[in-house]
mmCIF file of C-alpha atoms in Angstrom:
data_model
loop_
_atom_site.group_PDB
_atom_site.id
_atom_site.type_symbol
_atom_site.label_atom_id
_atom_site.label_comp_id
_atom_site.label_asym_id
_atom_site.label_seq_id
_atom_site.Cartn_x
_atom_site.Cartn_y
_atom_site.Cartn_z
ATOM 1 C CA MET A 14 28.392 -2.770 -12.666
ATOM 2 C CA LYS A 15 29.327 0.852 -11.959
ATOM 3 C CA ALA A 16 31.270 1.767 -8.811
ATOM 4 C CA LEU A 17 33.032 4.816 -7.399
ATOM 5 C CA CYS A 18 36.694 3.916 -6.976
ATOM 6 C CA TYR A 19 39.798 5.413 -5.441
ATOM 7 C CA ASN A 20 42.399 6.200 -8.103
ATOM 8 C CA SER A 21 44.932 8.319 -6.221
ATOM 9 C CA VAL A 22 44.962 11.030 -3.563
ATOM 10 C CA LYS A 23 41.881 13.231 -4.067
ATOM 11 C CA ASP A 24 41.147 11.477 -7.377
ATOM 12 C CA LEU A 25 37.998 9.333 -7.568
ATOM 13 C CA ARG A 26 36.617 7.737 -10.710
ATOM 14 C CA VAL A 27 33.541 5.775 -11.716
ATOM 15 C CA GLU A 28 34.643 2.467 -13.177
ATOM 16 C CA ASN A 29 33.127 -0.745 -14.464
ATOM 17 C CA VAL A 30 33.891 -3.480 -11.925
ATOM 18 C CA PRO A 31 32.785 -7.124 -11.706
ATOM 19 C CA ASP A 32 29.389 -7.786 -10.149
ATOM 20 C CA PRO A 33 29.675 -9.273 -6.655
ATOM 21 C CA GLU A 34 29.035 -12.979 -6.199
ATOM 22 C CA ILE A 35 28.149 -15.275 -3.308
ATOM 23 C CA ILE A 36 31.463 -16.606 -1.969
ATOM 24 C CA SER A 37 30.384 -18.028 1.390
ATOM 25 C CA PRO A 38 27.007 -19.607 2.240
ATOM 26 C CA LYS A 39 26.560 -16.805 4.826
ATOM 27 C CA ASP A 40 26.835 -14.096 2.133
ATOM 28 C CA MET A 41 24.079 -11.964 0.701
ATOM 29 C CA ILE A 42 24.007 -9.705 -2.370
ATOM 30 C CA VAL A 43 22.317 -6.332 -1.911
ATOM 31 C CA ARG A 44 21.236 -3.855 -4.583
ATOM 32 C CA VAL A 45 22.373 -0.553 -3.098
ATOM 33 C CA THR A 46 19.692 2.135 -3.032
ATOM 34 C CA LEU A 47 21.522 4.738 -0.927
ATOM 35 C CA SER A 48 25.184 5.055 0.087
ATOM 36 C CA SER A 49 26.488 8.031 2.062
ATOM 37 C CA VAL A 50 29.790 9.841 2.139
ATOM 38 C CA CYS A 51 31.411 9.901 5.588
ATOM 39 C CA GLY A 52 34.098 12.024 7.198
ATOM 40 C CA SER A 53 36.244 8.945 7.769
ATOM 41 C CA ASP A 54 36.337 8.411 3.980
ATOM 42 C CA LEU A 55 38.253 11.664 3.713
ATOM 43 C CA HIS A 56 41.182 10.190 5.642
ATOM 44 C CA ILE A 57 41.553 7.662 2.815
ATOM 45 C CA ILE A 58 40.931 10.124 -0.007
ATOM 46 C CA ASN A 59 43.377 12.648 1.466
ATOM 47 C CA GLY A 60 46.116 10.012 1.693
ATOM 48 C CA PHE A 61 46.395 9.554 5.458
ATOM 49 C CA ILE A 62 45.401 5.895 5.753
ATOM 50 C CA PRO A 63 47.750 3.442 4.026
ATOM 51 C CA THR A 64 46.952 0.165 2.267
ATOM 52 C CA VAL A 65 44.418 1.672 -0.136
ATOM 53 C CA LYS A 66 44.959 0.691 -3.766
ATOM 54 C CA ALA A 67 43.888 2.186 -7.077
ATOM 55 C CA GLY A 68 40.586 0.629 -8.101
ATOM 56 C CA ASP A 69 39.320 0.013 -4.561
ATOM 57 C CA VAL A 70 35.582 0.682 -4.241
ATOM 58 C CA LEU A 71 34.835 3.210 -1.491
ATOM 59 C CA GLY A 72 31.834 3.619 0.811
ATOM 60 C CA HIS A 73 30.650 1.913 4.001
ATOM 61 C CA GLU A 74 27.317 3.490 5.019
ATOM 62 C CA PHE A 75 24.450 2.023 3.007
ATOM 63 C CA MET A 76 21.103 0.348 2.605
ATOM 64 C CA GLY A 77 19.330 -1.492 -0.178
ATOM 65 C CA GLY A 78 17.307 -4.481 -1.290
ATOM 66 C CA VAL A 79 18.244 -8.162 -1.094
ATOM 67 C CA VAL A 80 18.706 -9.801 -4.494
ATOM 68 C CA GLU A 81 20.391 -13.099 -3.560
ATOM 69 C CA THR A 82 21.201 -15.062 -0.400
ATOM 70 C CA GLY A 83 23.618 -17.854 0.422
ATOM 71 C CA ARG A 84 22.191 -21.146 1.613
ATOM 72 C CA ASP A 85 23.034 -20.452 5.285
ATOM 73 C CA VAL A 86 21.346 -17.042 5.414
ATOM 74 C CA LYS A 87 18.209 -17.509 7.537
ATOM 75 C CA LYS A 88 16.903 -14.017 8.285
ATOM 76 C CA PHE A 89 16.442 -12.615 4.792
ATOM 77 C CA VAL A 90 14.842 -13.397 1.463
ATOM 78 C CA LYS A 91 14.961 -11.750 -1.928
ATOM 79 C CA GLY A 92 13.170 -8.406 -1.867
ATOM 80 C CA ASP A 93 13.790 -7.567 1.791
ATOM 81 C CA ARG A 94 14.745 -3.966 2.446
ATOM 82 C CA VAL A 95 17.812 -3.814 4.696
ATOM 83 C CA VAL A 96 20.260 -1.446 6.327
ATOM 84 C CA VAL A 97 23.750 -2.856 6.878
ATOM 85 C CA ALA A 98 26.290 -2.106 9.618
ATOM 86 C CA SER A 99 29.512 -0.670 8.212
ATOM 87 C CA VAL A 100 31.660 -2.951 10.399
ATOM 88 C CA ILE A 101 31.626 -6.634 9.414
ATOM 89 C CA ALA A 102 31.291 -9.095 12.306
ATOM 90 C CA CYS A 103 30.934 -12.867 12.396
ATOM 91 C CA GLY A 104 28.613 -12.964 15.422
ATOM 92 C CA GLU A 105 30.311 -16.040 16.872
ATOM 93 C CA CYS A 106 33.818 -15.202 18.149
ATOM 94 C CA HIS A 107 34.819 -14.155 21.685
ATOM 95 C CA TYR A 108 34.491 -10.434 20.919
ATOM 96 C CA CYS A 109 31.199 -10.726 19.049
ATOM 97 C CA ASN A 110 29.786 -12.687 21.984
ATOM 98 C CA GLN A 111 30.651 -9.655 24.133
ATOM 99 C CA GLN A 112 28.964 -7.361 21.577
ATOM 100 C CA SER A 113 32.351 -5.798 20.776
ATOM 101 C CA TYR A 114 31.687 -6.339 17.107
ATOM 102 C CA SER A 115 34.376 -4.043 15.673
ATOM 103 C CA LEU A 116 36.963 -6.274 17.379
ATOM 104 C CA CYS A 117 35.769 -9.424 15.579
ATOM 105 C CA ASP A 118 38.486 -12.038 15.143
ATOM 106 C CA ASN A 119 37.128 -13.613 11.968
ATOM 107 C CA THR A 120 36.197 -11.012 9.354
ATOM 108 C CA ASN A 121 39.547 -9.527 8.373
ATOM 109 C CA PRO A 122 41.414 -11.732 5.888
ATOM 110 C CA ASN A 123 44.344 -9.312 6.021
ATOM 111 C CA ALA A 124 44.840 -9.607 9.783
ATOM 112 C CA TYR A 125 48.606 -9.277 9.508
ATOM 113 C CA LEU A 126 48.277 -5.630 8.394
ATOM 114 C CA PRO A 127 46.520 -4.203 11.465
ATOM 115 C CA GLU A 128 48.626 -6.469 13.681
ATOM 116 C CA LYS A 129 51.674 -4.558 12.484
ATOM 117 C CA MET A 130 49.991 -1.181 12.914
ATOM 118 C CA PHE A 131 47.885 -1.708 16.039
ATOM 119 C CA GLY A 132 49.257 -4.810 17.753
ATOM 120 C CA ASP A 133 46.229 -6.984 17.001
ATOM 121 C CA THR A 134 43.712 -7.836 14.333
ATOM 122 C CA LEU A 135 40.503 -5.853 13.830
ATOM 123 C CA ALA A 136 37.181 -6.492 12.124
ATOM 124 C CA GLY A 137 36.662 -5.887 8.437
ATOM 125 C CA ILE A 138 34.996 -2.675 7.279
ATOM 126 C CA TYR A 139 33.377 -2.130 3.883
ATOM 127 C CA GLY A 140 35.411 0.056 1.537
ATOM 128 C CA TYR A 141 38.016 0.976 4.148
ATOM 129 C CA THR A 142 41.392 -0.137 2.759
ATOM 130 C CA HIS A 143 43.109 -3.498 2.827
ATOM 131 C CA ALA A 144 44.129 -3.103 6.478
ATOM 132 C CA PHE A 145 40.434 -3.561 7.255
ATOM 133 C CA GLY A 146 39.924 -6.530 4.970
ATOM 134 C CA GLY A 147 39.985 -5.104 1.461
ATOM 135 C CA TYR A 148 36.213 -5.443 1.129
ATOM 136 C CA ALA A 149 34.543 -3.702 -1.804
ATOM 137 C CA GLY A 150 32.607 -0.676 -0.615
ATOM 138 C CA SER A 151 29.025 0.466 -1.002
ATOM 139 C CA HIS A 152 29.441 3.218 -3.594
ATOM 140 C CA ALA A 153 28.369 0.665 -6.175
ATOM 141 C CA GLN A 154 25.213 -0.682 -7.706
ATOM 142 C CA TYR A 155 25.556 -3.986 -5.839
ATOM 143 C CA ILE A 156 27.539 -5.201 -2.832
ATOM 144 C CA ARG A 157 28.373 -8.512 -1.190
ATOM 145 C CA VAL A 158 27.356 -8.612 2.486
ATOM 146 C CA PRO A 159 29.310 -11.302 4.406
ATOM 147 C CA PHE A 160 27.825 -12.760 7.610
ATOM 148 C CA ALA A 161 24.529 -11.229 6.529
ATOM 149 C CA ASP A 162 22.457 -12.576 9.409
ATOM 150 C CA ASN A 163 24.655 -10.681 11.863
ATOM 151 C CA GLY A 164 25.293 -7.412 10.018
ATOM 152 C CA ALA A 165 22.097 -6.631 8.108
ATOM 153 C CA PHE A 166 18.762 -5.525 9.559
ATOM 154 C CA LYS A 167 15.288 -5.380 8.048
ATOM 155 C CA VAL A 168 13.893 -1.883 7.711
ATOM 156 C CA PRO A 169 10.497 -1.499 9.428
ATOM 157 C CA GLU A 170 7.572 -0.799 7.151
ATOM 158 C CA GLY A 171 6.738 2.849 6.666
ATOM 159 C CA LEU A 172 10.193 4.309 7.265
ATOM 160 C CA GLN A 173 11.683 6.443 4.513
ATOM 161 C CA ASP A 174 15.158 5.658 3.176
ATOM 162 C CA ASP A 175 16.458 9.088 4.198
ATOM 163 C CA SER A 176 15.509 8.359 7.813
ATOM 164 C CA VAL A 177 17.148 4.923 7.799
ATOM 165 C CA ILE A 178 20.421 5.268 5.858
ATOM 166 C CA PHE A 179 22.362 6.698 8.818
ATOM 167 C CA CYS A 180 21.420 3.742 11.015
ATOM 168 C CA SER A 181 24.206 2.026 9.068
ATOM 169 C CA ASP A 182 27.020 4.085 10.589
ATOM 170 C CA ALA A 183 26.558 7.721 11.687
ATOM 171 C CA PHE A 184 23.745 7.048 14.157
ATOM 172 C CA PRO A 185 25.293 3.942 15.811
ATOM 173 C CA THR A 186 28.675 5.692 15.942
ATOM 174 C CA GLY A 187 27.161 8.753 17.585
ATOM 175 C CA TYR A 188 25.063 6.627 19.924
ATOM 176 C CA MET A 189 28.084 4.557 20.921
ATOM 177 C CA ALA A 190 29.991 7.792 21.608
ATOM 178 C CA ALA A 191 27.244 8.868 23.991
ATOM 179 C CA ASP A 192 26.916 5.384 25.473
ATOM 180 C CA MET A 193 30.644 5.274 26.270
ATOM 181 C CA ALA A 194 30.574 8.771 27.783
ATOM 182 C CA ASN A 195 28.988 7.623 31.054
ATOM 183 C CA ILE A 196 26.105 10.089 30.739
ATOM 184 C CA LYS A 197 23.890 10.330 33.801
ATOM 185 C CA PRO A 198 20.868 12.502 34.618
ATOM 186 C CA GLY A 199 22.187 16.027 34.987
ATOM 187 C CA SER A 200 25.317 15.465 32.871
ATOM 188 C CA VAL A 201 26.797 18.247 30.760
ATOM 189 C CA VAL A 202 28.071 16.801 27.480
ATOM 190 C CA ALA A 203 30.459 18.616 25.116
ATOM 191 C CA VAL A 204 30.699 17.317 21.541
ATOM 192 C CA TRP A 205 33.550 18.374 19.257
ATOM 193 C CA GLY A 206 32.415 18.142 15.634
ATOM 194 C CA ALA A 207 28.951 19.063 14.376
ATOM 195 C CA GLY A 208 28.942 16.842 11.309
ATOM 196 C CA GLY A 209 26.794 13.753 10.919
ATOM 197 C CA VAL A 210 28.349 11.687 13.709
ATOM 198 C CA GLY A 211 28.539 14.684 16.033
ATOM 199 C CA GLN A 212 24.873 15.514 15.470
ATOM 200 C CA MET A 213 23.908 11.920 16.218
ATOM 201 C CA ALA A 214 26.080 11.974 19.350
ATOM 202 C CA MET A 215 24.240 15.096 20.513
ATOM 203 C CA GLN A 216 20.819 13.589 19.922
ATOM 204 C CA SER A 217 21.903 10.340 21.559
ATOM 205 C CA ALA A 218 23.141 12.253 24.599
ATOM 206 C CA TRP A 219 19.603 13.559 25.120
ATOM 207 C CA LEU A 220 18.229 10.018 24.771
ATOM 208 C CA LEU A 221 20.609 8.871 27.523
ATOM 209 C CA GLY A 222 19.624 11.594 29.970
ATOM 210 C CA ALA A 223 21.950 14.562 29.441
ATOM 211 C CA GLU A 224 20.871 17.848 30.981
ATOM 212 C CA ARG A 225 22.903 20.055 28.630
ATOM 213 C CA VAL A 226 24.665 19.436 25.321
ATOM 214 C CA ILE A 227 27.298 21.789 23.925
ATOM 215 C CA ALA A 228 28.432 21.595 20.278
ATOM 216 C CA ILE A 229 31.875 22.835 19.172
ATOM 217 C CA ASP A 230 32.711 23.487 15.517
ATOM 218 C CA ARG A 231 33.836 26.319 13.229
ATOM 219 C CA GLU A 232 31.173 26.132 10.516
ATOM 220 C CA ALA A 233 28.264 28.477 11.224
ATOM 221 C CA TYR A 234 25.760 26.357 9.313
ATOM 222 C CA ARG A 235 26.696 23.181 11.186
ATOM 223 C CA LEU A 236 26.379 24.982 14.500
ATOM 224 C CA ARG A 237 22.995 26.280 13.369
ATOM 225 C CA VAL A 238 21.899 22.716 12.634
ATOM 226 C CA ALA A 239 23.230 21.646 16.050
ATOM 227 C CA LYS A 240 21.111 24.322 17.691
ATOM 228 C CA GLU A 241 17.953 23.793 15.648
ATOM 229 C CA LYS A 242 17.951 20.012 15.161
ATOM 230 C CA SER A 243 20.044 18.696 18.044
ATOM 231 C CA LYS A 244 18.995 21.318 20.643
ATOM 232 C CA ALA A 245 22.599 22.057 21.583
ATOM 233 C CA GLU A 246 24.280 25.153 22.890
ATOM 234 C CA THR A 247 27.031 26.128 20.464
ATOM 235 C CA LEU A 248 30.618 27.371 20.485
ATOM 236 C CA ASN A 249 32.543 28.463 17.397
ATOM 237 C CA PHE A 250 36.213 27.796 18.105
ATOM 238 C CA THR A 251 37.291 30.546 15.690
ATOM 239 C CA GLU A 252 35.389 33.113 17.752
ATOM 240 C CA VAL A 253 35.969 32.027 21.377
ATOM 241 C CA GLU A 254 38.646 30.292 23.400
ATOM 242 C CA VAL A 255 36.914 26.948 23.847
ATOM 243 C CA LEU A 256 38.463 25.893 27.156
ATOM 244 C CA GLU A 257 37.614 29.201 28.791
ATOM 245 C CA ALA A 258 34.114 29.207 27.316
ATOM 246 C CA LEU A 259 33.416 25.687 28.594
ATOM 247 C CA LYS A 260 34.589 26.684 32.066
ATOM 248 C CA ASP A 261 32.270 29.691 31.960
ATOM 249 C CA LEU A 262 29.322 27.569 30.826
ATOM 250 C CA THR A 263 29.827 25.009 33.598
ATOM 251 C CA GLY A 264 30.505 27.207 36.600
ATOM 252 C CA GLY A 265 34.251 26.683 36.378
ATOM 253 C CA ARG A 266 34.107 22.898 36.539
ATOM 254 C CA GLY A 267 34.149 21.676 32.932
ATOM 255 C CA PRO A 268 31.865 19.220 31.094
ATOM 256 C CA ASP A 269 31.175 15.832 32.683
ATOM 257 C CA CYS A 270 31.546 14.090 29.327
ATOM 258 C CA CYS A 271 33.649 15.120 26.333
ATOM 259 C CA ILE A 272 33.100 13.466 22.940
ATOM 260 C CA ASP A 273 35.649 13.610 20.108
ATOM 261 C CA ALA A 274 33.644 13.137 16.905
ATOM 262 C CA VAL A 275 36.391 14.598 14.688
ATOM 263 C CA GLY A 276 39.551 12.502 14.860
ATOM 264 C CA MET A 277 42.810 12.650 12.980
ATOM 265 C CA GLU A 278 42.214 15.638 10.685
ATOM 266 C CA SER A 279 40.903 18.096 13.253
ATOM 267 C CA SER A 280 41.154 21.815 12.577
ATOM 268 C CA GLY A 281 42.086 24.587 14.942
ATOM 269 C CA THR A 282 43.705 27.973 15.303
ATOM 270 C CA GLY A 283 47.100 29.269 16.318
ATOM 271 C CA ILE A 284 50.542 27.740 16.515
ATOM 272 C CA GLY A 285 49.341 24.322 17.682
ATOM 273 C CA TYR A 286 47.300 23.792 14.534
ATOM 274 C CA ALA A 287 50.152 24.992 12.307
ATOM 275 C CA TYR A 288 52.539 22.628 14.122
ATOM 276 C CA ASP A 289 50.286 19.585 13.653
ATOM 277 C CA LYS A 290 49.471 20.458 10.058
ATOM 278 C CA ALA A 291 53.152 20.742 9.173
ATOM 279 C CA LYS A 292 54.103 17.491 10.904
ATOM 280 C CA GLN A 293 51.245 15.616 9.249
ATOM 281 C CA TRP A 294 52.080 17.042 5.835
ATOM 282 C CA ALA A 295 55.707 15.957 6.296
ATOM 283 C CA ARG A 296 54.508 12.502 7.437
ATOM 284 C CA MET A 297 56.212 13.006 10.814
ATOM 285 C CA GLU A 298 52.952 12.159 12.581
ATOM 286 C CA ASN A 299 49.783 10.425 11.411
ATOM 287 C CA ASP A 300 47.173 12.431 13.242
ATOM 288 C CA ARG A 301 46.268 15.996 14.190
ATOM 289 C CA PRO A 302 44.937 15.510 17.731
ATOM 290 C CA LEU A 303 43.827 19.078 18.473
ATOM 291 C CA VAL A 304 40.341 17.988 19.517
ATOM 292 C CA LEU A 305 41.666 15.207 21.727
ATOM 293 C CA ARG A 306 43.980 17.633 23.516
ATOM 294 C CA ASP A 307 41.116 20.074 24.089
ATOM 295 C CA ALA A 308 38.769 17.337 25.297
ATOM 296 C CA ILE A 309 41.327 16.192 27.881
ATOM 297 C CA MET A 310 42.004 19.707 29.117
ATOM 298 C CA ALA A 311 38.312 20.680 29.181
ATOM 299 C CA CYS A 312 36.875 17.609 30.882
ATOM 300 C CA ARG A 313 36.106 17.952 34.584
ATOM 301 C CA LYS A 314 38.010 15.957 37.167
ATOM 302 C CA GLY A 315 36.806 12.361 37.166
ATOM 303 C CA GLY A 316 35.001 12.841 33.863
ATOM 304 C CA THR A 317 34.923 10.722 30.712
ATOM 305 C CA VAL A 318 36.483 11.318 27.301
ATOM 306 C CA SER A 319 34.747 9.321 24.556
ATOM 307 C CA ILE A 320 36.511 9.009 21.201
ATOM 308 C CA VAL A 321 34.827 7.903 17.971
ATOM 309 C CA GLY A 322 36.690 10.196 15.575
ATOM 310 C CA VAL A 323 39.100 7.966 13.656
ATOM 311 C CA TYR A 324 42.800 7.944 14.537
ATOM 312 C CA SER A 325 45.197 5.943 12.391
ATOM 313 C CA GLY A 326 48.542 5.812 14.135
ATOM 314 C CA PHE A 327 50.663 8.129 16.256
ATOM 315 C CA ALA A 328 49.677 11.491 17.736
ATOM 316 C CA ASP A 329 51.958 14.076 19.282
ATOM 317 C CA LYS A 330 51.842 16.079 22.520
ATOM 318 C CA ILE A 331 48.866 14.378 24.183
ATOM 319 C CA PRO A 332 48.495 15.884 27.705
ATOM 320 C CA MET A 333 48.670 12.580 29.558
ATOM 321 C CA GLY A 334 49.677 14.362 32.737
ATOM 322 C CA ALA A 335 46.331 16.164 32.771
ATOM 323 C CA ALA A 336 44.467 12.965 31.944
ATOM 324 C CA MET A 337 46.134 10.968 34.692
ATOM 325 C CA ASN A 338 46.047 13.581 37.425
ATOM 326 C CA LYS A 339 42.414 14.476 36.723
ATOM 327 C CA ALA A 340 41.566 10.753 36.889
ATOM 328 C CA LEU A 341 39.826 10.816 33.513
ATOM 329 C CA THR A 342 38.234 7.732 31.977
ATOM 330 C CA PHE A 343 38.921 7.103 28.298
ATOM 331 C CA LYS A 344 36.598 5.014 26.127
ATOM 332 C CA MET A 345 36.961 4.700 22.383
ATOM 333 C CA GLY A 346 36.623 2.469 19.358
ATOM 334 C CA GLN A 347 35.111 1.747 15.987
ATOM 335 C CA MET A 348 31.393 1.343 16.391
ATOM 336 C CA HIS A 349 29.796 -1.973 17.370
ATOM 337 C CA GLY A 350 26.985 -1.704 14.828
ATOM 338 C CA PRO A 351 24.935 -4.867 15.484
ATOM 339 C CA LYS A 352 24.762 -3.974 19.193
ATOM 340 C CA TYR A 353 23.010 -0.683 18.509
ATOM 341 C CA ILE A 354 21.177 -0.766 15.171
ATOM 342 C CA PRO A 355 18.017 -2.603 16.333
ATOM 343 C CA ARG A 356 17.379 -0.096 19.136
ATOM 344 C CA LEU A 357 18.158 2.825 16.815
ATOM 345 C CA LEU A 358 15.623 1.612 14.259
ATOM 346 C CA ASP A 359 13.129 1.539 17.138
ATOM 347 C CA HIS A 360 14.021 5.134 18.025
ATOM 348 C CA VAL A 361 13.481 6.201 14.405
ATOM 349 C CA GLN A 362 10.210 4.275 14.143
ATOM 350 C CA ASN A 363 8.973 5.800 17.418
ATOM 351 C CA GLY A 364 9.815 9.304 16.245
ATOM 352 C CA ASP A 365 12.455 9.907 18.938
ATOM 353 C CA VAL A 366 15.094 10.750 16.328
ATOM 354 C CA ASP A 367 14.837 11.438 12.601
ATOM 355 C CA PRO A 368 18.318 11.539 11.032
ATOM 356 C CA SER A 369 16.956 12.519 7.600
ATOM 357 C CA PHE A 370 17.977 16.159 8.153
ATOM 358 C CA LEU A 371 21.556 15.061 7.455
ATOM 359 C CA VAL A 372 20.679 14.353 3.801
ATOM 360 C CA THR A 373 21.349 17.739 2.214
ATOM 361 C CA HIS A 374 22.453 16.556 -1.237
ATOM 362 C CA LYS A 375 21.647 13.522 -3.397
ATOM 363 C CA MET A 376 23.709 12.525 -6.419
ATOM 364 C CA GLY A 377 24.504 9.639 -8.705
ATOM 365 C CA LEU A 378 27.848 7.847 -8.633
ATOM 366 C CA HIS A 379 28.882 9.745 -11.762
ATOM 367 C CA GLN A 380 28.923 12.843 -9.522
ATOM 368 C CA GLY A 381 31.097 11.141 -6.908
ATOM 369 C CA GLN A 382 34.130 13.423 -7.155
ATOM 370 C CA GLN A 383 31.868 16.468 -7.086
ATOM 371 C CA GLY A 384 30.034 15.116 -4.053
ATOM 372 C CA TYR A 385 33.186 14.451 -2.064
ATOM 373 C CA ASP A 386 34.645 17.836 -3.027
ATOM 374 C CA MET A 387 31.476 19.542 -1.811
ATOM 375 C CA PHE A 388 31.541 17.547 1.416
ATOM 376 C CA THR A 389 35.249 18.221 1.993
ATOM 377 C CA LEU A 390 34.997 21.954 1.360
ATOM 378 C CA LYS A 391 31.651 22.215 3.205
ATOM 379 C CA GLU A 392 30.049 23.997 0.272
ATOM 380 C CA ASP A 393 26.349 24.799 -0.048
ATOM 381 C CA ASN A 394 25.712 24.026 3.650
ATOM 382 C CA CYS A 395 26.511 20.371 2.975
ATOM 383 C CA MET A 396 25.952 17.996 5.871
ATOM 384 C CA ARG A 397 26.017 14.743 3.916
ATOM 385 C CA VAL A 398 26.002 13.799 0.240
ATOM 386 C CA VAL A 399 24.108 10.566 -0.353
ATOM 387 C CA PHE A 400 24.591 8.638 -3.591
ATOM 388 C CA ASP A 401 21.865 6.740 -5.413
ATOM 389 C CA PRO A 402 23.952 4.191 -7.352
ATOM 390 C CA GLN A 403 21.036 3.244 -9.552
ATOM 391 C CA LYS A 404 21.028 6.751 -11.065
ATOM 392 C CA SER A 405 24.340 5.869 -12.651
ATOM 393 C CA LEU A 406 22.626 3.356 -14.951
ATOM 394 C CA GLN A 407 21.511 6.181 -17.219
ATOM 395 C CA HIS A 408 25.057 7.563 -17.442
ATOM 396 C CA GLY A 409 26.599 4.739 -19.417
#
């Protein structure tokens, strides 16, 4: 089959790879109908997350149709239309029983790698390097879905693929960001990053009772989408001093909840950005934590900082003194997909949220490098590029 593979830094290629097979009786094979790019993919493509190898199939946000099931799969049959959580969870271990699915003990066969990096093992993630299990990703015509009964979900009749695809990752990640942020009626929520996850965090904040939502980004078109689709007030950090602006917007107090939907490759202005960029380029630090610093400094006393932007290792000059003395609460993590996806499908079916506006470009796998370049450079008002792997059949 055809698949979009990592070759080297910023070099992706479509290759012929072996078709997936049932390995465990809990496995399922899915014919991928849509697979989205994601900002966290860029950390791999740009060379900031180790343990990726040439030939690894990328992609973790996807949906498709069931073509084969293992003998222990009970919830699905051939022909079912499914959306699959990007994080792989067994559904039976201590952490899965607490619905902390991204902490699963049993789905990462390369547990020794994250133990060295993070002090403990983590769940597997499709297409997200060998530190997260080395699983083949979803930018392919077919994919093996382990522990299918726990990680896959039937798509309700009548829903369009474009409305469902982001229930795989962007919507549950954004919803979890809002859920962790301790939003209460009357809360003011600031969201750094107006990409797919940020937009879903904004819309989820409204679902959870926020009174005001403020979006922070530098791209005018993304801020326009935040205003029009996610009903947010907007701040362009290249035009205003964000900390001062947030104080002004909140009567001098600061937001109740601050969400970092950017992570390790955040952008900024001034000497701080140049400092982080240089240190990251020289491999003297893993992450550029500009957003995290701002979120800590902006958040009101006793507020909550929620982090779903991906960080990979060590970050410099975090204002822990401000965090401690303001008595801030930190919550963070990879998303616990199976906890959220059923309720998010209900929200989509009920018309509360329609994530389809994120699909701005559709391509075949043969256009994979072009799609990621467009997404990286934010060309043509690109929110998300979504691949249809079956289009690649006609391209040899």
